[in-house]
Tab-separated table of C-alpha atoms in Angstrom:
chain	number	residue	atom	x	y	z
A	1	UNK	CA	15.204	-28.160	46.143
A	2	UNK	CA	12.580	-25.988	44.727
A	3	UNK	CA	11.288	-27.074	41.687
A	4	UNK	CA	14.430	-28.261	39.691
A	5	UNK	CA	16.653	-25.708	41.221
A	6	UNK	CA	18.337	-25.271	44.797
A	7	UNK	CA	16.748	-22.507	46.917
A	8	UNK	CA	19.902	-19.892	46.469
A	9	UNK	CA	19.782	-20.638	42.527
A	10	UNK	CA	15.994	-20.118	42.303
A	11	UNK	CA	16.284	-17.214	44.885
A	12	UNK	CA	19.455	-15.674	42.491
A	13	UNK	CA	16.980	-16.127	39.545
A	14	UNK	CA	14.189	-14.376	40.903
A	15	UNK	CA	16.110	-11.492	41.959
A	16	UNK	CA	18.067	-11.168	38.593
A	17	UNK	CA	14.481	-11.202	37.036
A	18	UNK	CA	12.977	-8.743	38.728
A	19	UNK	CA	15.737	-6.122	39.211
A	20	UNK	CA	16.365	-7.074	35.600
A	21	UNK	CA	13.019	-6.364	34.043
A	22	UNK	CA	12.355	-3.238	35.979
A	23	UNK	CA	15.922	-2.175	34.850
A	24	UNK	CA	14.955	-2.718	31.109
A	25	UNK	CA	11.770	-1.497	31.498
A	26	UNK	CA	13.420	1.867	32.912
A	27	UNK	CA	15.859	1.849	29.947
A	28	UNK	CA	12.670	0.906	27.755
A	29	UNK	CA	11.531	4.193	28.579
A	30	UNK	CA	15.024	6.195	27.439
A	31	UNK	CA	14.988	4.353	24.369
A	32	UNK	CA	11.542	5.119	23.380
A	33	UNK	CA	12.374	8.965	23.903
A	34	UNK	CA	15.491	8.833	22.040
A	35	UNK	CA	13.797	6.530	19.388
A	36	UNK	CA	11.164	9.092	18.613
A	37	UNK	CA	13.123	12.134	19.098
A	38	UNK	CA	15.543	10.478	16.299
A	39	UNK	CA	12.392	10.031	13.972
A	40	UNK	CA	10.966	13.448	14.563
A	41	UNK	CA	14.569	14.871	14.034
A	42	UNK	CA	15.016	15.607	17.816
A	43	UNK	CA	18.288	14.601	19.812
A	44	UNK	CA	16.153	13.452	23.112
A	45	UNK	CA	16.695	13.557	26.612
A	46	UNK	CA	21.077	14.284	26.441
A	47	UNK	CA	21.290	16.204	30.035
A	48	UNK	CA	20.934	13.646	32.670
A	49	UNK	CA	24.617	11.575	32.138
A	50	UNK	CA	26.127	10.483	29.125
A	51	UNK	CA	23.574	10.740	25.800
A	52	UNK	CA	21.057	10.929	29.131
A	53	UNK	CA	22.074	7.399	29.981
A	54	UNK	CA	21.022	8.032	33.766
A	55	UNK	CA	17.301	9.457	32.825
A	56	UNK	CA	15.889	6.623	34.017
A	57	UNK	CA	17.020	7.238	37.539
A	58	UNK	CA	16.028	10.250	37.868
A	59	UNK	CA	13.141	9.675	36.786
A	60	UNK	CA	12.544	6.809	39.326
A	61	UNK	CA	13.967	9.598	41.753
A	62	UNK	CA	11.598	11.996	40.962
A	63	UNK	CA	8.876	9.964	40.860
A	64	UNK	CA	9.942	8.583	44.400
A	65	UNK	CA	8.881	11.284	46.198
A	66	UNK	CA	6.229	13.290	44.495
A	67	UNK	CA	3.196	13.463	46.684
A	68	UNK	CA	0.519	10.999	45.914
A	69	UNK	CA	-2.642	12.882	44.829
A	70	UNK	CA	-5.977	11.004	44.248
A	71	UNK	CA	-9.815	12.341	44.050
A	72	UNK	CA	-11.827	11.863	47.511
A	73	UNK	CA	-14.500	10.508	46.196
A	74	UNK	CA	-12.366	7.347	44.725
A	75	UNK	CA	-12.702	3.668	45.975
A	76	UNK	CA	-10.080	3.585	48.214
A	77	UNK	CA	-9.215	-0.494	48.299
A	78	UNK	CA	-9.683	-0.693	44.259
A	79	UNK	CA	-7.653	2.684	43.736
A	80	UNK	CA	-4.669	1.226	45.319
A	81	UNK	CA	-5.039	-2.423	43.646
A	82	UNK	CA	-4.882	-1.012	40.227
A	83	UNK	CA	-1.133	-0.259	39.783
A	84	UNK	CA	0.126	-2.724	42.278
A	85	UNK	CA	-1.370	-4.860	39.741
A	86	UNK	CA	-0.658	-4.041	36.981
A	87	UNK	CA	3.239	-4.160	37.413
A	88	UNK	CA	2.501	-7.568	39.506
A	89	UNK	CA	0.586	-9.096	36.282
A	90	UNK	CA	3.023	-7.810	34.317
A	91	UNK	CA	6.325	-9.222	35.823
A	92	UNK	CA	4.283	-12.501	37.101
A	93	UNK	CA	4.036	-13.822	33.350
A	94	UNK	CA	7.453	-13.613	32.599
A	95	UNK	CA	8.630	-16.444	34.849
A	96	UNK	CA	7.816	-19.606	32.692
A	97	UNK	CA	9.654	-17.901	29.568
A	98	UNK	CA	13.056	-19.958	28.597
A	99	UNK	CA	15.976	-17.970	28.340
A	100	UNK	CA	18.643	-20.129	27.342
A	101	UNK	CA	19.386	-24.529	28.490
A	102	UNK	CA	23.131	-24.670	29.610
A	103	UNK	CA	25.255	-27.815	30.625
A	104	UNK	CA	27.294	-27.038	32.613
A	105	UNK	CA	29.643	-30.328	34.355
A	106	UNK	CA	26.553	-32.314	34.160
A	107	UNK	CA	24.551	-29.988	35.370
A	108	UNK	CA	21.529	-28.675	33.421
A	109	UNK	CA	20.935	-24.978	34.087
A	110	UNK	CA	17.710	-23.718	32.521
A	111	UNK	CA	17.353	-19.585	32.210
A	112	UNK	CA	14.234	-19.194	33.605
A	113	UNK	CA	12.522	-19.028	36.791
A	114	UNK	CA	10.311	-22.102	36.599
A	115	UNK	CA	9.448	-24.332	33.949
A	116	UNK	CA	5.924	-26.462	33.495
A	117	UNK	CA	4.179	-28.060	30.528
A	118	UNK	CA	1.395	-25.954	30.059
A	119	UNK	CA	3.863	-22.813	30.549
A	120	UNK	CA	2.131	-20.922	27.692
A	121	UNK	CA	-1.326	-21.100	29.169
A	122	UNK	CA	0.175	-19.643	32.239
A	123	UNK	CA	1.150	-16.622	30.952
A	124	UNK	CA	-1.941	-16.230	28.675
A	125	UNK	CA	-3.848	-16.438	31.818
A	126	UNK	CA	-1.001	-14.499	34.371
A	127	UNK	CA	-1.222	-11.548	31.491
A	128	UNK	CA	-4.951	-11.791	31.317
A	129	UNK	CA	-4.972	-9.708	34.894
A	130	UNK	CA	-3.689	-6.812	32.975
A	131	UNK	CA	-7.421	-6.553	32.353
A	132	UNK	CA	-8.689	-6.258	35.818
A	133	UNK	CA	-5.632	-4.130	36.745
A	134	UNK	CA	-6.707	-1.339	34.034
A	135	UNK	CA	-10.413	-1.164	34.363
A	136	UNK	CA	-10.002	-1.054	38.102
A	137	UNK	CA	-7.997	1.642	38.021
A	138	UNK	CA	-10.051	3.654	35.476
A	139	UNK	CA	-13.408	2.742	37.368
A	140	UNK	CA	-12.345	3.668	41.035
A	141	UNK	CA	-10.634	7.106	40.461
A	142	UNK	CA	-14.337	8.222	39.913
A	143	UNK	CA	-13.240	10.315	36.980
A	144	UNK	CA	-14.922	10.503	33.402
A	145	UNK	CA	-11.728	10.302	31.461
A	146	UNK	CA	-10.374	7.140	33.815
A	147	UNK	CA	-13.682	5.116	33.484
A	148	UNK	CA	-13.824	5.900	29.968
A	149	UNK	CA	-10.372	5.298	29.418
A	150	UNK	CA	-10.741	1.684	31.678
A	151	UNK	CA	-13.489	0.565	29.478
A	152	UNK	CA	-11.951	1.200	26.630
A	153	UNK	CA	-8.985	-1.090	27.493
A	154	UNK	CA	-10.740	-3.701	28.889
A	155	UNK	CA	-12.639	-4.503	25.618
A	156	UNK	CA	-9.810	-3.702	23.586
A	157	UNK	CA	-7.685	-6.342	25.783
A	158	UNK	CA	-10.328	-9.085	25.945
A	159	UNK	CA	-11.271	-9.044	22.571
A	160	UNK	CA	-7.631	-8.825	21.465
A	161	UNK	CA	-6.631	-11.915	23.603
A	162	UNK	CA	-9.059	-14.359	21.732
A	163	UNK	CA	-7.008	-13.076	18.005
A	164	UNK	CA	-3.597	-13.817	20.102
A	165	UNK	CA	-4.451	-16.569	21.219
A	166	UNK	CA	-5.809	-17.885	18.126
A	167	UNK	CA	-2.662	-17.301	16.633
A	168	UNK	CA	-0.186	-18.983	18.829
A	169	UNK	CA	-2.534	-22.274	18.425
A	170	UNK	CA	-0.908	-22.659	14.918
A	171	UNK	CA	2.436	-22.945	16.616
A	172	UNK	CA	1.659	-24.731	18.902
A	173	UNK	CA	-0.172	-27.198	16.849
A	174	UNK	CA	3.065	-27.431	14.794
A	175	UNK	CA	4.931	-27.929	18.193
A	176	UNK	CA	2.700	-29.953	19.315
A	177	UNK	CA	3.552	-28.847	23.332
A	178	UNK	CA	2.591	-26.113	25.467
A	179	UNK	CA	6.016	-26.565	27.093
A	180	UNK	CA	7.968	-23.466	26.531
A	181	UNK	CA	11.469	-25.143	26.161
A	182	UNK	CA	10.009	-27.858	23.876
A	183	UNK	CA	8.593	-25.606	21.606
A	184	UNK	CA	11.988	-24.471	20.957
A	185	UNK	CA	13.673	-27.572	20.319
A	186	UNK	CA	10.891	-28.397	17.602
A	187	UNK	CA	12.423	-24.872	15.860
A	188	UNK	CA	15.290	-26.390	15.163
A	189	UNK	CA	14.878	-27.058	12.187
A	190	UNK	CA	13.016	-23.968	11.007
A	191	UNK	CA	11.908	-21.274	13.004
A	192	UNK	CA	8.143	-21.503	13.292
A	193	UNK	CA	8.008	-17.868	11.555
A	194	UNK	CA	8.953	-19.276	8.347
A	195	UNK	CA	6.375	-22.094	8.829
A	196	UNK	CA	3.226	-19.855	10.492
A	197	UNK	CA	3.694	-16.190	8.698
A	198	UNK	CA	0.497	-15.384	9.315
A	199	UNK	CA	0.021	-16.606	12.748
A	200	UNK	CA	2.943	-14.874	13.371
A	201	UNK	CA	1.953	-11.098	11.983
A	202	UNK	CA	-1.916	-11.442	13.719
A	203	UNK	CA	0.250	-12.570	17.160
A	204	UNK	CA	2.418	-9.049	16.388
A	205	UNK	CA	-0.536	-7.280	15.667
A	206	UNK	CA	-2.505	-8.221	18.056
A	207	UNK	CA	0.284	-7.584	20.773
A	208	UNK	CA	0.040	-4.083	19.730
A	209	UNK	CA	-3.390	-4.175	20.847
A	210	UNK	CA	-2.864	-6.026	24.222
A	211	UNK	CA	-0.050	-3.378	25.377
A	212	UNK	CA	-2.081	-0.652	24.138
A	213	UNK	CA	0.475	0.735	22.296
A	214	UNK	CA	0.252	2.619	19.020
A	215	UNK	CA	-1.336	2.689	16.210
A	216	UNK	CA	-4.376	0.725	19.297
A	217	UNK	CA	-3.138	2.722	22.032
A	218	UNK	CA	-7.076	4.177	22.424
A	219	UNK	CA	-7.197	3.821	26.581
A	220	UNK	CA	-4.727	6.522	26.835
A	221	UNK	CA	-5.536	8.382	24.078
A	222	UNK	CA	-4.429	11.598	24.704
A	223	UNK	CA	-5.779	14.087	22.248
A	224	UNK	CA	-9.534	12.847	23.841
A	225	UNK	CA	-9.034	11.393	27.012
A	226	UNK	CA	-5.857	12.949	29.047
A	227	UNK	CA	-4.440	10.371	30.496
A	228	UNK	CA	-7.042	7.255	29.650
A	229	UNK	CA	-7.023	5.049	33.076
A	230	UNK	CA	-4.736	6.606	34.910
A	231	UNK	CA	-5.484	10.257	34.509
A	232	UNK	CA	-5.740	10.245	38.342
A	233	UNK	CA	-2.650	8.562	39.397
A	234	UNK	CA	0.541	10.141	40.599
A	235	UNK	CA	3.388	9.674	42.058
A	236	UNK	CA	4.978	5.802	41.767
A	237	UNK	CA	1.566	4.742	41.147
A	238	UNK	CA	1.510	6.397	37.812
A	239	UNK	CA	4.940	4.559	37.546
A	240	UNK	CA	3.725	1.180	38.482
A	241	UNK	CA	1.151	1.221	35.591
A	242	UNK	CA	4.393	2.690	33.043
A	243	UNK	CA	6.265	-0.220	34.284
A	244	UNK	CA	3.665	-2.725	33.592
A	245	UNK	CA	3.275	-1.122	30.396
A	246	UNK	CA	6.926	-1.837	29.329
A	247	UNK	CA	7.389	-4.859	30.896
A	248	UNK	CA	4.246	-6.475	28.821
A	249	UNK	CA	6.239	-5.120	26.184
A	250	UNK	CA	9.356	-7.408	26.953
A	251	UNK	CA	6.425	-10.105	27.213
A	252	UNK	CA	4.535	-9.656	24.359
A	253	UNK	CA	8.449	-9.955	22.563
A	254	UNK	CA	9.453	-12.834	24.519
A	255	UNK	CA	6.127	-14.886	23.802
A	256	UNK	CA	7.230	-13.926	19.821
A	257	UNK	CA	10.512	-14.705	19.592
A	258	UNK	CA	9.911	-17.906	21.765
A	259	UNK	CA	6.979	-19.348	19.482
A	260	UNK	CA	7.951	-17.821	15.973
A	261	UNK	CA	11.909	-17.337	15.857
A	262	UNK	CA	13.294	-19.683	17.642
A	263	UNK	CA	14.019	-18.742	21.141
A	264	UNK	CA	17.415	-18.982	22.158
A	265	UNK	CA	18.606	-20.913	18.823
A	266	UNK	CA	21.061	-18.551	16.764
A	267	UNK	CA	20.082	-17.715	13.204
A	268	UNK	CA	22.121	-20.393	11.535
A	269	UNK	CA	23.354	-23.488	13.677
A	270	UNK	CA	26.916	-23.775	12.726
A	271	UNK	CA	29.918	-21.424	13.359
A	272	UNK	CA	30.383	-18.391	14.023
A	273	UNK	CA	26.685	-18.143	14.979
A	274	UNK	CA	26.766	-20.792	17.707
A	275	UNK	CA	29.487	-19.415	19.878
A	276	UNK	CA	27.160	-16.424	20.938
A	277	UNK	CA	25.233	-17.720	24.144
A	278	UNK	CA	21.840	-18.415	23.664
A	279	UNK	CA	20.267	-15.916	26.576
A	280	UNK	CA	22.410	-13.105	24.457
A	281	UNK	CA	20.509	-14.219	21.098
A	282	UNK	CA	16.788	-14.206	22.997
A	283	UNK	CA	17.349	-11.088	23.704
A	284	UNK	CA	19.149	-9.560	20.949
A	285	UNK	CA	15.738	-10.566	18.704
A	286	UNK	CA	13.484	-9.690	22.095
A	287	UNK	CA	15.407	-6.142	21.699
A	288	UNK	CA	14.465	-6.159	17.495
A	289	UNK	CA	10.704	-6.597	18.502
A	290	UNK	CA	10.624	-4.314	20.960
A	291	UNK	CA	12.739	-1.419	18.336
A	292	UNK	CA	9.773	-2.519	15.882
A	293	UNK	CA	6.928	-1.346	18.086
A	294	UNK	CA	8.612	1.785	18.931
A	295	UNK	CA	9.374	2.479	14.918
A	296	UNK	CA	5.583	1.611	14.449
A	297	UNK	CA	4.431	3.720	17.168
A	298	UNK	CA	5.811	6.828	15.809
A	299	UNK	CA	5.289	6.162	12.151
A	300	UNK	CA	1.427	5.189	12.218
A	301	UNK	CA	-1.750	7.247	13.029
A	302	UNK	CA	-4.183	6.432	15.831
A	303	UNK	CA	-7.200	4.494	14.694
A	304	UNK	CA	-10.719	4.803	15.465
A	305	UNK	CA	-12.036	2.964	18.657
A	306	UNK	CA	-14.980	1.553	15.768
A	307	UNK	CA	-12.727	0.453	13.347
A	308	UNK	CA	-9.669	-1.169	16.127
A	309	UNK	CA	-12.916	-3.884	17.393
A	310	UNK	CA	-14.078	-4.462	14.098
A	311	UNK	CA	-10.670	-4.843	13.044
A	312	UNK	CA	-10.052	-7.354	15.809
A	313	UNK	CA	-13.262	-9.410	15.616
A	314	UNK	CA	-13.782	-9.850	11.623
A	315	UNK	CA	-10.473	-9.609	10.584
A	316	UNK	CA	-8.059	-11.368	13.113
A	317	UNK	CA	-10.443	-13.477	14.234
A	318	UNK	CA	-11.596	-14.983	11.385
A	319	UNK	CA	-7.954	-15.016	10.156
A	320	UNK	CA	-7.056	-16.698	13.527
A	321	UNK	CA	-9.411	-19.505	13.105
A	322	UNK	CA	-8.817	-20.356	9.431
A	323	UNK	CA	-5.074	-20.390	9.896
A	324	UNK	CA	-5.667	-22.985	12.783
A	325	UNK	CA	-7.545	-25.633	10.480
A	326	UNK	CA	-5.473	-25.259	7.333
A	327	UNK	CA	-2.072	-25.759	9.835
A	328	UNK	CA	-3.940	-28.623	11.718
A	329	UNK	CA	-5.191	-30.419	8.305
A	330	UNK	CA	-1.984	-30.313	6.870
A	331	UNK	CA	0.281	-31.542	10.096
A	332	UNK	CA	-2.545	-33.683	10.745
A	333	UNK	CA	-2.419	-35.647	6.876
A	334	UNK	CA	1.626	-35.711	7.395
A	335	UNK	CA	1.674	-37.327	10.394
B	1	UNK	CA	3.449	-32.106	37.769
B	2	UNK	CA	2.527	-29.895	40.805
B	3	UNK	CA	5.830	-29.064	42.580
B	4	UNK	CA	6.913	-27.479	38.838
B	5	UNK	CA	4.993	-24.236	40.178
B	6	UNK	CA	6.594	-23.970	43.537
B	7	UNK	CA	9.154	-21.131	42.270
B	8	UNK	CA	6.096	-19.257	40.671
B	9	UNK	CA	5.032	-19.402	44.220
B	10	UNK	CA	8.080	-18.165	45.743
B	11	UNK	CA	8.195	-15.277	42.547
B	12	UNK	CA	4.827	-14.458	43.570
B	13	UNK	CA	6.139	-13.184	46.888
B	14	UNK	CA	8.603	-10.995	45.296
B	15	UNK	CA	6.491	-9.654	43.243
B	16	UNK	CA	3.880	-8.969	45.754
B	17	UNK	CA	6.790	-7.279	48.116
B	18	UNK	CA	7.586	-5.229	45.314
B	19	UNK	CA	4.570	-4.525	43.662
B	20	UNK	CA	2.930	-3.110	47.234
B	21	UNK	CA	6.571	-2.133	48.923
B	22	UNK	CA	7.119	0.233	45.935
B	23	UNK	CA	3.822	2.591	46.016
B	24	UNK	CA	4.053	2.428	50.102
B	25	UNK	CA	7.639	3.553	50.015
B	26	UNK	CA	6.727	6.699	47.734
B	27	UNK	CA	3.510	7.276	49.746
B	28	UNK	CA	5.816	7.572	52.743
B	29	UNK	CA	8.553	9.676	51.327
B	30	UNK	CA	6.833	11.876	49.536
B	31	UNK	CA	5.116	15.224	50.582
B	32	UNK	CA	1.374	15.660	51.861
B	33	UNK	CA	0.020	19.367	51.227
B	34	UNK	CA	-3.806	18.151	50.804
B	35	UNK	CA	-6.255	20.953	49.001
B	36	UNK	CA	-9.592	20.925	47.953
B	37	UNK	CA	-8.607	21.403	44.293
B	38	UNK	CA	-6.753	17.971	44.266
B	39	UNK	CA	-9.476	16.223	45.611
B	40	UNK	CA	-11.538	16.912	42.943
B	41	UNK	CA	-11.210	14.269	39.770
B	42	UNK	CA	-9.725	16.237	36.578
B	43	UNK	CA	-11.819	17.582	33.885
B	44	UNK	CA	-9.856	19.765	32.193
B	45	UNK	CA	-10.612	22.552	34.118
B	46	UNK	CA	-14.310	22.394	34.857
B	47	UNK	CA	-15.715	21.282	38.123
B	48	UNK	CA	-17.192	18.029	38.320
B	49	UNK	CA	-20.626	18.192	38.401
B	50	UNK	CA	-22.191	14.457	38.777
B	51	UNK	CA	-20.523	11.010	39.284
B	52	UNK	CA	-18.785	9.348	36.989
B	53	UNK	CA	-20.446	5.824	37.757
B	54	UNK	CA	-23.245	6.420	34.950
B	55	UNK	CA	-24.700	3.933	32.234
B	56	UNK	CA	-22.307	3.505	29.539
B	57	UNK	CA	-22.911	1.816	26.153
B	58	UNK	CA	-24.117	-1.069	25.993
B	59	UNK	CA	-21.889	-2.825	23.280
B	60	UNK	CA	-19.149	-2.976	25.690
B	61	UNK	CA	-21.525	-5.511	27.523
B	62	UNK	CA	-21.977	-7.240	23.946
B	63	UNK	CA	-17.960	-7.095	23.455
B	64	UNK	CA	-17.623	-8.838	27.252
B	65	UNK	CA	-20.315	-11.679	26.501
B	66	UNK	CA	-18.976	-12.371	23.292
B	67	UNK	CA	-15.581	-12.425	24.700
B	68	UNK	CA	-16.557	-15.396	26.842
B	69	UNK	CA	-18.356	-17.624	24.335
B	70	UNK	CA	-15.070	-17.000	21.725
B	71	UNK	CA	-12.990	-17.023	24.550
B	72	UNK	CA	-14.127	-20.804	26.250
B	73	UNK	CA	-13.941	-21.740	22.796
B	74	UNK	CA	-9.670	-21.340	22.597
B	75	UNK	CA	-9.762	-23.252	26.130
B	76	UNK	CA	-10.765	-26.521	24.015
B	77	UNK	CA	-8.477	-25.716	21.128
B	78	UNK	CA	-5.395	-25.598	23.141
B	79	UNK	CA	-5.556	-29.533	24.057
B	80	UNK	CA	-6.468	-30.539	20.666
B	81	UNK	CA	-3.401	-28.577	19.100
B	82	UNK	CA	-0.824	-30.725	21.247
B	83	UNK	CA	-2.175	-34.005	19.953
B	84	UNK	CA	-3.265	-33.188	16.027
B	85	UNK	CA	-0.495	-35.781	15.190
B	86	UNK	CA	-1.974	-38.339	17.388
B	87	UNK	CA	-5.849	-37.612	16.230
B	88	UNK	CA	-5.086	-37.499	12.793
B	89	UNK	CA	-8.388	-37.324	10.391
B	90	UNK	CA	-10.719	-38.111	13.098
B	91	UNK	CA	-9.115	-34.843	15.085
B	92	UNK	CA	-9.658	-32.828	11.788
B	93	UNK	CA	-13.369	-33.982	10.998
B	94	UNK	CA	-13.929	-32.725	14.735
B	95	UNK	CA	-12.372	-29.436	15.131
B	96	UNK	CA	-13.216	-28.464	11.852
B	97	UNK	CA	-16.990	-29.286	12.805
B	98	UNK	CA	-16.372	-27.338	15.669
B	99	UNK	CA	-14.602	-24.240	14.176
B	100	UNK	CA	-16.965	-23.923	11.594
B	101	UNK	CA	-19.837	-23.875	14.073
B	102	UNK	CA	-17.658	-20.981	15.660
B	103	UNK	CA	-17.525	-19.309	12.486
B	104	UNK	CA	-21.000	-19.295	11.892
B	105	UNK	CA	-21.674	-18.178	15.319
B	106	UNK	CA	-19.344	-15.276	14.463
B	107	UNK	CA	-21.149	-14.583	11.371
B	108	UNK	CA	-24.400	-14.616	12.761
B	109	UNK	CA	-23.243	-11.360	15.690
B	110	UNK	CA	-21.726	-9.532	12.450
B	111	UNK	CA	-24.823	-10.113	10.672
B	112	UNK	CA	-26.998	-8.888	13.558
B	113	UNK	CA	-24.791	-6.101	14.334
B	114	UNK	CA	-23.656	-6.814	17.646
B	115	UNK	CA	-20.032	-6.099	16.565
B	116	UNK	CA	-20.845	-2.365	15.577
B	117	UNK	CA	-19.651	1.219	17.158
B	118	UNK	CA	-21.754	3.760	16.897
């Protein structure tokens, strides 16, 4: 027994997780091409298999074996920590999140790879190496546009993380647990998005921010910076930071549908709604989330690196901390 | 309890084999035709004429010290949101003390500037 779950289970889980995310995170990055090419009026990638269903793989394939090209004058240990990384960070914070609770002859089968009652700290602070794993990279590649690029992200990240942060307090404070699963169960009556709306919109748009994706996607942007941090990576590498880039995007969703809409609970608990498993419902809204950020990322401008940290420190911030006393007075007085 | 992270520290090994196995595999497999060009770091064109480890602006060292301060700060907020119900007024009276000193603090580095780009 490891943990609650006999070795082969847990070993089953972990493999189905990891396989599994880098296979979404893969298919993350068809969708995103055929999402924009639908909103700029393009058809997308269409060659590669059916509606370019097998893109992904080649992709991968190509990737595979490109040859790895990096400046000489880089630091060589730090250089090949970055994207390792990144991708680890990335796929590490995943395992406290609940899938689904099944019983099943007795036997209590939880969908996730472990569970622990301050689950939601570990991912803040698993996810918080995203940090390292970006200025690293831009710093030891040695090149302008990296170490500006790194810089940028790492404030943009840290300051971002206190606004998130903030905002999943008022959940939890509703909650009252840190426990993952728990914090489910107390959404059964209403999900905590009806409850917390604004905690809920400064979480979303702060997880923009912390998978620097558009409209805050300033470390890579493009039109001043190439590449941001990893204008100098190649090969797999380059595809190690993409993957950690999608896969915080599965996180960022998972952490939102878990805290604000109710996990694995269907919309409405009676039938037909409850004979849809609840893993299939996590990630059917997971899957809405992650459409949203694609939709906003090629429907909103770029902002100014100025205006994205004043935006985060006096706006969500503030916002952050007010929502937290008004939602702990007022659970506080009805308890 | 302690043994409820043993299967993060079996997932950590995966992800470690995985994370490092990956970028070796397509170092090996893929092709090695070193030139001077790609050694250089890219500038659009131009050679690279100094390092790229120069001073950069200082509020990024102003965003990283604030960071801690705010960012200690959510540390003791977590604990106190998973017992408001069991604090009640006395848990208000404190955090609110506490949050507003927080707030002030904020409004004292927007007031002084340390939260502007330019």
């Amino acid at each position: 027994m490891i943990g609650g779950d006999e070795w082969w289970v847990l070993l089953i889980k972990i493999v189905v997780v990891v396989l599994g995310l880098v296979t979404i995170a893969a298919y993350l990055t068809l969708a995103e091409r055929k999402v924009s090419a639908r909103i700029q009026l393009r058809i997308g990638p269409n060659r590669v298999g059916p509606y370019g269903m097998l893109q992904p793989a080649a992709d991968a394939v190509k990737m595979l074996f490109k040859e790895n090209t990096a400046p000489s004058n880089r630091d060589r240990l730090l250089f090949l920590v970055g994207p390792s990384l990144a991708a680890g960070a990335a796929l590490l914070s995943f395992a406290f999140i609940p899938l689904g609770i099944n019983n099943w002859f007795n036997y209590q089968f939880h969908w996730d790879v472990g569970h622990a009652n301050v689950g939601l700290l570990f991912i803040l602070g698993v996810s918080s190496y995203g940090v390292y794993a970006l200025f690293l990279g831009g710093w030891a590649a040695n090149s302008k546009y990296s170490l500006l690029g790194g810089l940028r992200a790492s404030a943009q990240l840290i300051s971002y993380e206190m606004a998130v942060a903030f905002a999943l307090i008022g959940a939890v404070i509703i909650a009252g647990s840190l426990d993952l699963e728990q914090i489910v169960h107390a959404q059964q009556g209403a999900w905590f998005i009806v409850l917390q709306p604004l905690a809920f919109l400064l979480y979303f748009t702060g997880a923009f921010a912390e998978t620097n994706r558009a409209p805050f996607d300033l470390p890579e942007a493009e039109t001043e910076l190439v590449a941001g941090y990893h204008t100098e990576y190649s090969s797999l590498r380059f595809g190690l930071y993409f993957l950690g880039e999608y896969v915080n995007m599965v996180v960022v969703s998972s952490i939102a549908t878990t805290l604000f809409l109710g996990g694995w609970l269907p919309i409405f608990p009676f039938h037909p709604f409850d004979w849809i498993p609840g893993p299939l419902w996590f990630l059917g809204k997971v899957a809405v989330l992650i459409f949203v950020m694609m939709w906003v990322r090629w429907t909103f401008p770029r902002l100014r690196y100025d205006r994205l940290m004043s935006f985060g420190w006096k706006v969500l911030l503030p916002l952050g901390l007010v929502n937290i006393l008004i939602t702990g007075t007022v659970v506080a007085l009805r308890a | 309890m302690l043994s409820d992270y043993a299967p993060i520290l079996v997932f950590l090994g995966f992800v470690l084999l995985f994370a490092i196995g990956v970028p070796s595999l397509s170092a090996a497999l893929g092709p090695r035709k070193p030139s001077p060009a790609k050694d250089l770091p890219y500038e659009s064109g131009i050679v690279p004429r100094e390092s790229a480890r120069r001073r950069f602006s200082v509020s990024f060292y102003v965003t990283a010290m604030l960071f801690i301060i705010f960012d200690v700060e959510s540390i003791f907020l977590f604990p106190w949101a998973t017992i408001v119900r069991q604090l009640k007024v006395f848990g208000i009276v404190e955090i609110g003390i506490f949050i507003a000193t927080l707030l002030v603090g904020l409004l004292y580095v927007w007031r002084k500037g340390a939260l502007r780009w330019d």
